[in-house]
CSV table of C-alpha atoms in Angstrom, one decimal:
chain,number,residue,atom,x,y,z
A,610,MET,CA,-119.5,-179.6,201.9
A,611,ARG,CA,-122.3,-179.1,204.3
A,612,PRO,CA,-122.2,-176.1,206.7
A,613,GLU,CA,-122.2,-178.7,209.6
A,614,GLU,CA,-118.7,-179.8,208.4
A,615,THR,CA,-117.0,-176.4,208.5
A,616,VAL,CA,-117.3,-175.9,212.2
A,617,PRO,CA,-116.1,-177.9,215.2
A,618,ARG,CA,-118.3,-180.8,216.3
A,619,ALA,CA,-121.5,-179.6,218.1
A,620,VAL,CA,-122.2,-181.1,221.4
A,621,LEU,CA,-125.5,-179.3,221.9
A,622,ALA,CA,-128.4,-178.0,219.8
A,623,CYS,CA,-131.2,-175.8,221.1
A,624,GLY,CA,-134.3,-174.3,219.7
A,625,GLU,CA,-137.9,-173.0,220.2
A,626,VAL,CA,-141.0,-173.4,218.0
A,627,ARG,CA,-144.0,-171.1,218.1
A,628,THR,CA,-147.2,-172.6,216.7
A,629,CYS,CA,-150.5,-170.7,216.1
A,630,LEU,CA,-153.5,-170.5,213.8
A,631,LEU,CA,-153.2,-168.2,210.8
A,632,PRO,CA,-155.5,-165.2,211.3
A,633,ALA,CA,-157.3,-165.6,208.0
A,634,GLY,CA,-160.9,-166.5,207.1
A,635,GLN,CA,-159.8,-168.7,204.3
A,636,ALA,CA,-156.7,-171.0,204.1
A,637,LEU,CA,-154.0,-169.7,201.9
A,638,ASP,CA,-153.2,-171.4,198.7
A,639,SER,CA,-149.7,-172.3,197.6
A,640,ARG,CA,-149.1,-169.1,195.8
A,641,ALA,CA,-150.2,-167.0,198.8
A,642,ALA,CA,-148.3,-169.2,201.1
A,643,ALA,CA,-145.2,-168.6,199.2
A,644,GLN,CA,-145.8,-164.9,199.2
A,645,LEU,CA,-146.3,-164.8,203.0
A,646,LEU,CA,-143.1,-166.9,203.7
A,647,ARG,CA,-140.8,-164.9,201.4
A,648,LEU,CA,-138.4,-163.7,204.0
A,649,ARG,CA,-135.4,-163.2,201.8
A,650,ALA,CA,-135.3,-162.0,198.1
A,651,ASP,CA,-132.3,-164.2,197.3
A,652,GLU,CA,-133.8,-167.5,198.3
A,653,ARG,CA,-137.1,-169.2,197.3
A,654,VAL,CA,-139.8,-170.5,199.5
A,655,LEU,CA,-140.0,-174.3,199.5
A,656,VAL,CA,-143.6,-175.5,198.7
A,657,SER,CA,-144.7,-179.1,198.5
A,658,GLU,CA,-148.3,-180.5,198.0
A,659,ARG,CA,-147.8,-184.1,199.0
A,660,PRO,CA,-148.8,-185.5,201.5
A,661,ASN,CA,-150.4,-182.1,202.3
A,662,LEU,CA,-149.8,-178.5,201.4
A,663,TYR,CA,-146.7,-177.3,203.1
A,664,GLY,CA,-144.6,-174.2,202.7
A,665,ARG,CA,-141.2,-173.3,204.4
A,666,SER,CA,-139.3,-170.1,204.3
A,667,PRO,CA,-135.6,-169.8,203.8
A,668,ASP,CA,-133.5,-169.4,207.0
A,669,VAL,CA,-132.8,-165.9,208.3
A,670,LEU,CA,-129.8,-165.3,210.6
A,671,THR,CA,-129.7,-163.1,213.7
A,672,GLY,CA,-126.4,-162.2,215.3
A,673,VAL,CA,-126.1,-162.7,219.1
A,674,ASP,CA,-123.4,-161.9,221.7
A,675,CYS,CA,-124.7,-162.7,225.2
A,676,PRO,CA,-124.5,-165.2,228.0
A,677,LEU,CA,-126.0,-168.7,227.5
A,678,PRO,CA,-128.6,-169.8,230.0
A,679,SER,CA,-127.2,-172.1,232.6
A,680,SER,CA,-128.8,-174.1,235.5
A,681,ASN,CA,-125.8,-173.8,237.8
A,682,GLY,CA,-125.3,-170.1,237.5
A,683,ALA,CA,-122.2,-170.3,235.3
A,684,ARG,CA,-121.8,-167.2,233.0
A,685,VAL,CA,-120.8,-168.5,229.6
A,686,ARG,CA,-120.6,-165.8,227.0
A,687,ALA,CA,-121.2,-166.9,223.4
A,688,VAL,CA,-121.2,-165.2,220.0
A,689,GLY,CA,-122.6,-166.4,216.7
A,690,THR,CA,-125.8,-166.6,214.7
A,691,VAL,CA,-129.2,-168.1,215.4
A,692,ALA,CA,-131.2,-169.4,212.4
A,693,ALA,CA,-135.0,-168.6,212.2
A,694,ARG,CA,-137.6,-169.8,209.7
A,695,ALA,CA,-141.3,-170.1,209.2
A,696,ALA,CA,-143.6,-172.8,207.9
A,697,LEU,CA,-147.2,-173.0,207.0
A,698,THR,CA,-149.2,-176.2,206.9
A,699,GLU,CA,-152.3,-176.5,204.6
A,700,GLY,CA,-152.4,-172.7,204.5
A,701,ARG,CA,-153.8,-172.7,208.0
A,702,VAL,CA,-151.2,-173.3,210.8
A,703,LEU,CA,-148.2,-171.0,211.1
A,704,GLN,CA,-145.0,-172.1,212.8
A,705,THR,CA,-141.9,-170.0,213.4
A,706,SER,CA,-138.8,-171.6,214.9
A,707,ALA,CA,-135.3,-170.5,215.9
A,708,TYR,CA,-132.4,-172.7,216.7
A,709,PHE,CA,-128.6,-173.0,217.0
A,710,ARG,CA,-125.9,-175.4,217.9
A,711,VAL,CA,-122.8,-175.1,220.1
A,712,PRO,CA,-119.4,-176.8,219.9
A,713,ALA,CA,-117.7,-178.1,223.1
A,714,THR,CA,-115.1,-175.3,223.1
A,715,GLY,CA,-114.6,-171.9,221.5
A,716,PRO,CA,-112.1,-169.1,221.4
A,717,ASP,CA,-111.2,-167.0,224.4
A,718,HIS,CA,-111.9,-163.8,222.6
A,719,ARG,CA,-114.4,-162.5,220.1
A,720,ARG,CA,-113.6,-162.8,216.4
A,721,PRO,CA,-114.7,-160.6,213.5
A,722,TRP,CA,-118.3,-161.0,212.4
A,723,GLY,CA,-117.2,-162.5,209.1
A,724,HIS,CA,-116.0,-165.6,211.1
A,725,TYR,CA,-119.5,-166.2,212.4
A,726,LEU,CA,-121.5,-165.4,209.3
A,727,VAL,CA,-119.9,-168.3,207.4
A,728,ARG,CA,-121.0,-170.6,210.2
A,729,PRO,CA,-124.8,-170.2,210.1
A,730,ALA,CA,-126.7,-171.3,213.2
A,731,VAL,CA,-123.6,-171.8,215.2
A,732,VAL,CA,-123.0,-170.0,218.6
A,733,GLU,CA,-119.4,-170.4,219.9
A,734,PRO,CA,-118.8,-170.2,223.7
A,735,PHE,CA,-115.7,-168.5,225.2
A,736,GLY,CA,-113.8,-171.4,226.4
A,737,ARG,CA,-115.3,-174.7,227.5
A,738,LEU,CA,-119.1,-175.3,227.3
A,739,PRO,CA,-120.8,-176.7,230.5
A,740,ARG,CA,-123.1,-178.7,228.2
A,741,ASP,CA,-125.5,-180.2,230.7
A,742,ALA,CA,-126.0,-177.1,232.7
A,743,VAL,CA,-126.6,-175.0,229.6
A,744,ALA,CA,-129.1,-177.6,228.2
A,745,GLU,CA,-131.1,-177.6,231.5
A,746,GLY,CA,-130.8,-173.8,231.8
A,747,PHE,CA,-132.1,-173.4,228.3
A,748,LEU,CA,-135.1,-175.6,229.0
A,749,GLY,CA,-135.8,-173.7,232.2
A,750,GLY,CA,-135.9,-170.4,230.3
A,751,GLY,CA,-132.7,-168.8,231.7
A,752,ARG,CA,-132.3,-165.3,233.2
A,753,HIS,CA,-132.9,-161.9,231.9
A,754,GLY,CA,-130.2,-161.1,229.4
A,755,ASP,CA,-129.4,-164.7,228.6
A,756,LEU,CA,-129.7,-165.9,225.0
A,757,ASP,CA,-133.5,-166.4,224.3
A,758,VAL,CA,-134.3,-167.8,220.9
A,759,GLY,CA,-137.9,-167.8,221.8
A,760,LEU,CA,-137.8,-164.0,221.4
A,761,ILE,CA,-136.4,-164.5,217.9
A,762,ALA,CA,-139.1,-167.0,216.9
A,763,ALA,CA,-141.8,-164.7,218.5
A,764,GLY,CA,-140.5,-161.6,216.6
A,765,LEU,CA,-140.7,-163.5,213.3
A,766,GLN,CA,-144.2,-164.7,214.2
A,767,THR,CA,-145.4,-161.2,214.9
A,768,ARG,CA,-143.9,-159.9,211.6
A,769,LEU,CA,-145.8,-162.6,209.6
A,770,LEU,CA,-149.1,-162.2,211.5
A,771,ARG,CA,-149.2,-158.5,210.4
A,772,HIS,CA,-148.9,-159.4,206.7
A,773,PRO,CA,-151.3,-157.6,204.4
A,774,LEU,CA,-152.5,-161.0,203.1
A,775,LEU,CA,-154.2,-161.8,206.4
A,776,ASP,CA,-157.7,-160.4,207.0
A,777,GLN,CA,-157.4,-161.0,210.8
A,778,ARG,CA,-160.5,-163.2,210.8
A,779,PRO,CA,-159.6,-166.7,212.0
A,780,PRO,CA,-162.3,-169.3,211.7
A,781,LEU,CA,-162.0,-170.5,215.3
A,782,ARG,CA,-160.6,-169.4,218.6
A,783,SER,CA,-157.2,-170.9,219.6
A,784,ARG,CA,-154.1,-170.1,221.6
A,785,PRO,CA,-150.5,-170.2,220.5
A,786,THR,CA,-148.1,-172.8,221.9
A,787,ARG,CA,-144.3,-172.9,222.4
A,788,LEU,CA,-142.1,-176.0,222.3
A,789,ARG,CA,-138.5,-175.5,223.6
A,790,TRP,CA,-136.0,-178.3,222.9
A,791,VAL,CA,-132.5,-179.4,223.3
A,792,ALA,CA,-130.5,-182.2,221.7
A,793,VAL,CA,-127.3,-183.8,222.8
A,794,PRO,CA,-125.2,-186.5,221.1
A,795,ALA,CA,-126.2,-190.1,221.6
A,796,PRO,CA,-123.6,-192.6,222.8
A,797,ASP,CA,-121.6,-194.3,220.0
A,798,GLY,CA,-123.6,-196.9,218.2
A,799,GLU,CA,-126.9,-195.9,219.6
A,800,GLY,CA,-129.9,-194.4,217.7
A,801,PRO,CA,-131.9,-191.4,218.6
A,802,SER,CA,-134.0,-191.3,221.7
A,803,LEU,CA,-136.5,-188.9,223.3
A,804,GLU,CA,-135.5,-188.5,227.0
A,805,ARG,CA,-138.2,-186.2,228.1
A,806,PHE,CA,-141.3,-184.5,226.8
A,807,THR,CA,-143.0,-182.2,229.4
A,808,LEU,CA,-146.0,-180.0,229.6
A,809,ALA,CA,-144.2,-177.3,231.5
A,810,GLU,CA,-147.2,-174.9,231.7
A,811,ALA,CA,-150.4,-174.1,229.7
A,812,GLU,CA,-148.6,-173.0,226.5
A,813,LEU,CA,-145.0,-174.4,227.0
A,814,ARG,CA,-143.7,-177.8,226.2
A,815,THR,CA,-140.1,-178.9,226.7
A,816,VAL,CA,-138.3,-181.7,224.9
A,817,ARG,CA,-134.9,-183.2,225.6
A,818,LEU,CA,-133.4,-185.5,222.8
A,819,ARG,CA,-130.3,-187.6,222.0
A,820,VAL,CA,-129.4,-187.9,218.4
A,821,PRO,CA,-126.6,-189.8,216.6
A,822,GLU,CA,-123.3,-188.1,215.9
A,823,GLY,CA,-123.6,-186.0,212.6
A,824,THR,CA,-127.3,-185.4,212.8
A,825,GLY,CA,-127.9,-181.9,211.4
A,826,SER,CA,-129.5,-179.4,213.6
A,827,ALA,CA,-131.9,-178.4,210.8
A,828,GLU,CA,-133.1,-182.0,210.9
A,829,VAL,CA,-133.6,-181.9,214.6
A,830,ALA,CA,-135.5,-178.6,214.3
A,831,GLY,CA,-137.7,-180.3,211.6
A,832,LEU,CA,-138.6,-183.1,214.0
A,833,CYS,CA,-139.5,-180.6,216.8
A,834,ASP,CA,-141.6,-178.6,214.3
A,835,ASP,CA,-143.5,-181.7,213.7
A,836,LEU,CA,-144.0,-182.5,217.3
A,837,ALA,CA,-145.1,-178.9,218.0
A,838,LEU,CA,-147.6,-178.9,215.1
A,839,HIS,CA,-149.3,-182.1,216.3
A,840,ASP,CA,-149.2,-181.1,220.0
A,841,TRP,CA,-150.9,-177.8,219.0
A,842,LEU,CA,-153.6,-179.7,217.1
A,843,LEU,CA,-154.3,-181.9,220.1
A,844,THR,CA,-154.4,-179.0,222.5
A,845,THR,CA,-156.7,-176.9,220.3
A,846,LEU,CA,-159.2,-179.8,219.8
A,847,VAL,CA,-159.3,-180.5,223.5
A,848,ARG,CA,-160.1,-176.8,224.2
A,849,ILE,CA,-162.8,-176.7,221.5
A,850,LEU,CA,-164.5,-179.8,223.1
A,851,ASP,CA,-164.1,-178.4,226.6
A,852,GLY,CA,-165.6,-175.1,225.7
A,853,ILE,CA,-169.1,-176.6,224.6
A,854,ARG,CA,-171.9,-177.9,226.7
A,855,LEU,CA,-172.3,-181.7,226.6
A,856,GLY,CA,-174.9,-182.8,224.1
A,857,PRO,CA,-178.2,-184.7,224.8
A,858,GLY,CA,-177.8,-188.1,226.2
A,859,GLU,CA,-174.6,-187.2,228.1
A,860,PRO,CA,-175.8,-186.6,231.7
A,861,ALA,CA,-174.2,-183.9,233.8
A,862,PRO,CA,-175.3,-182.8,237.3
A,863,ARG,CA,-177.3,-179.6,237.7
A,864,ARG,CA,-177.2,-179.0,233.9
A,865,ARG,CA,-180.3,-177.8,232.1
A,866,PRO,CA,-181.7,-180.3,229.4
A,867,ALA,CA,-180.4,-179.8,225.9
A,868,ALA,CA,-182.8,-177.9,223.7
A,869,ALA,CA,-183.3,-177.4,219.9
A,870,ASP,CA,-181.5,-174.0,220.4
A,871,ASP,CA,-178.3,-175.9,221.2
A,872,LEU,CA,-178.0,-177.2,217.7
A,873,PRO,CA,-176.5,-173.9,216.1
A,874,VAL,CA,-174.3,-173.5,219.1
A,875,VAL,CA,-172.7,-177.0,219.1
A,876,VAL,CA,-172.4,-177.1,215.3
A,877,GLY,CA,-171.0,-173.6,215.2
A,878,ALA,CA,-168.4,-174.6,217.8
A,879,LEU,CA,-167.4,-177.9,216.1
A,880,ARG,CA,-167.7,-177.3,212.4
A,881,PRO,CA,-164.6,-175.1,212.2
A,882,ALA,CA,-162.6,-177.9,213.7
A,883,VAL,CA,-163.9,-180.3,211.0
A,884,ASP,CA,-163.3,-177.8,208.2
A,885,HIS,CA,-159.9,-176.6,209.3
A,886,LEU,CA,-158.2,-179.0,211.7
A,887,LEU,CA,-159.2,-182.7,211.4
A,888,HIS,CA,-157.3,-183.3,208.0
A,889,LEU,CA,-154.0,-181.9,209.3
A,890,TRP,CA,-153.1,-184.9,211.4
A,891,MET,CA,-150.0,-186.5,209.6
A,892,PRO,CA,-147.2,-187.3,212.1
A,893,ARG,CA,-143.7,-187.8,210.6
A,894,ALA,CA,-144.8,-186.5,207.1
A,895,ARG,CA,-141.7,-184.4,206.9
A,896,VAL,CA,-139.3,-185.9,209.5
A,897,SER,CA,-136.0,-187.3,208.4
A,898,ARG,CA,-135.9,-191.1,208.3
A,899,GLU,CA,-133.2,-191.2,211.0
A,900,LEU,CA,-135.4,-189.3,213.4
A,901,ALA,CA,-138.9,-190.6,212.5
A,902,PRO,CA,-138.6,-193.5,215.1
A,903,LEU,CA,-138.7,-190.9,217.9
A,904,TRP,CA,-142.5,-190.6,217.2
A,905,ASP,CA,-143.0,-194.1,218.3
A,906,VAL,CA,-142.3,-193.0,221.9
A,907,LEU,CA,-145.1,-190.4,221.8
A,908,GLU,CA,-147.4,-192.9,220.2
A,909,ASP,CA,-146.9,-195.4,223.1
A,910,GLU,CA,-147.1,-193.0,225.8
A,911,PRO,CA,-149.0,-190.6,226.1
A,912,GLY,CA,-150.4,-191.9,222.8
A,913,PHE,CA,-150.7,-188.9,220.6
A,914,THR,CA,-152.6,-190.5,217.7
A,915,ARG,CA,-154.8,-192.6,220.0
A,916,GLN,CA,-155.9,-189.4,221.8
A,917,TRP,CA,-156.4,-187.6,218.5
A,918,LEU,CA,-158.6,-190.4,217.1
A,919,ALA,CA,-160.7,-190.4,220.3
A,920,LEU,CA,-161.2,-186.6,220.1
A,921,VAL,CA,-162.1,-186.8,216.4
A,922,GLN,CA,-164.7,-189.5,217.1
A,923,ARG,CA,-166.2,-187.4,219.8
A,924,VAL,CA,-166.6,-184.5,217.5
A,925,ARG,CA,-168.2,-186.6,215.0
A,926,ASP,CA,-170.5,-188.2,217.6
A,927,GLN,CA,-171.6,-184.7,218.8
A,928,LEU,CA,-172.4,-183.6,215.3
A,929,THR,CA,-174.3,-186.8,214.6
A,930,LEU,CA,-176.2,-186.5,217.8
A,931,HIS,CA,-177.2,-182.9,217.2
A,932,ALA,CA,-178.3,-183.7,213.7
A,933,ILE,CA,-181.2,-185.9,215.0
A,934,PRO,CA,-184.5,-184.0,215.0
A,935,PRO,CA,-185.4,-182.7,218.6
A,936,ALA,CA,-188.7,-184.7,218.5
A,937,ARG,CA,-186.9,-187.9,218.0
A,938,ARG,CA,-184.3,-187.1,220.6
A,939,GLU,CA,-187.0,-186.5,223.3
A,940,VAL,CA,-188.8,-189.8,222.8
A,941,GLU,CA,-188.5,-191.9,226.1
A,942,PRO,CA,-187.7,-195.5,225.7
A,943,THR,CA,-190.5,-198.0,226.3
A,944,PRO,CA,-190.2,-200.0,229.5
């Protein structure tokens, strides 16, 4: 029997994903990745090599007893456990995530911890759950003292980034991102839907989903890990390109002409992207079959893969352009 079946039906699942570049000069191989992600001695790290190298830690549980965030100011105390895990893609991109699910109602008093420990990743409210208010409150960040799974994911990320395997010499500059998500049940007979994907601020994205009855919260978390990974890749590549001066042949007002000295600067900025990022784009590679169609929404609008391919082509065009000898670049066309 799955853990999902040992608890009352969940009417809300919430989580947050932290994504960052692993601070190591070389990508970790499968052996080193398993060593990094070994969070528990009693469970092994899952490692796969197809379609790309991917490792995922076992879940670790954190006990919580605090109010749930709420958009209408309601104070709903909840007790239970939050599941957290880490994943490493191609030995290069680290993700830590934390998530939980909530039933519609819970007991009116706290039970012994043994009751909660046999219900992993379940947080039970005291009384009835104001689902929509808690969902919006969670996406909004809540108040000080409310349940904040982002702090749990961040704590796990900090722990892993200090691992002795890492030499703290990342091959390129990048910023971490956060993706905060909620999922509520879809109407009977309807499939999954992505209601909202928002760039809330520079590093924060929020996602609201509807998923069919019986969809596991771990499966929803896997989908959101995948969205967060590819959003981080897009964001990082955009920032790399924004951080370099336009190459020769691309006019810009009041900008000095490109010189031969630009070659090492541009190549130095773009080559790490080619070496470490461009091959990582594989949407839906590890998303459950039931939830994979949600990617179609992002492919239509805003067009994740379309934007990625345009950025990749721009990187390649810049490298090709700067590979042309300076003397040939400066030849004026004959009238």
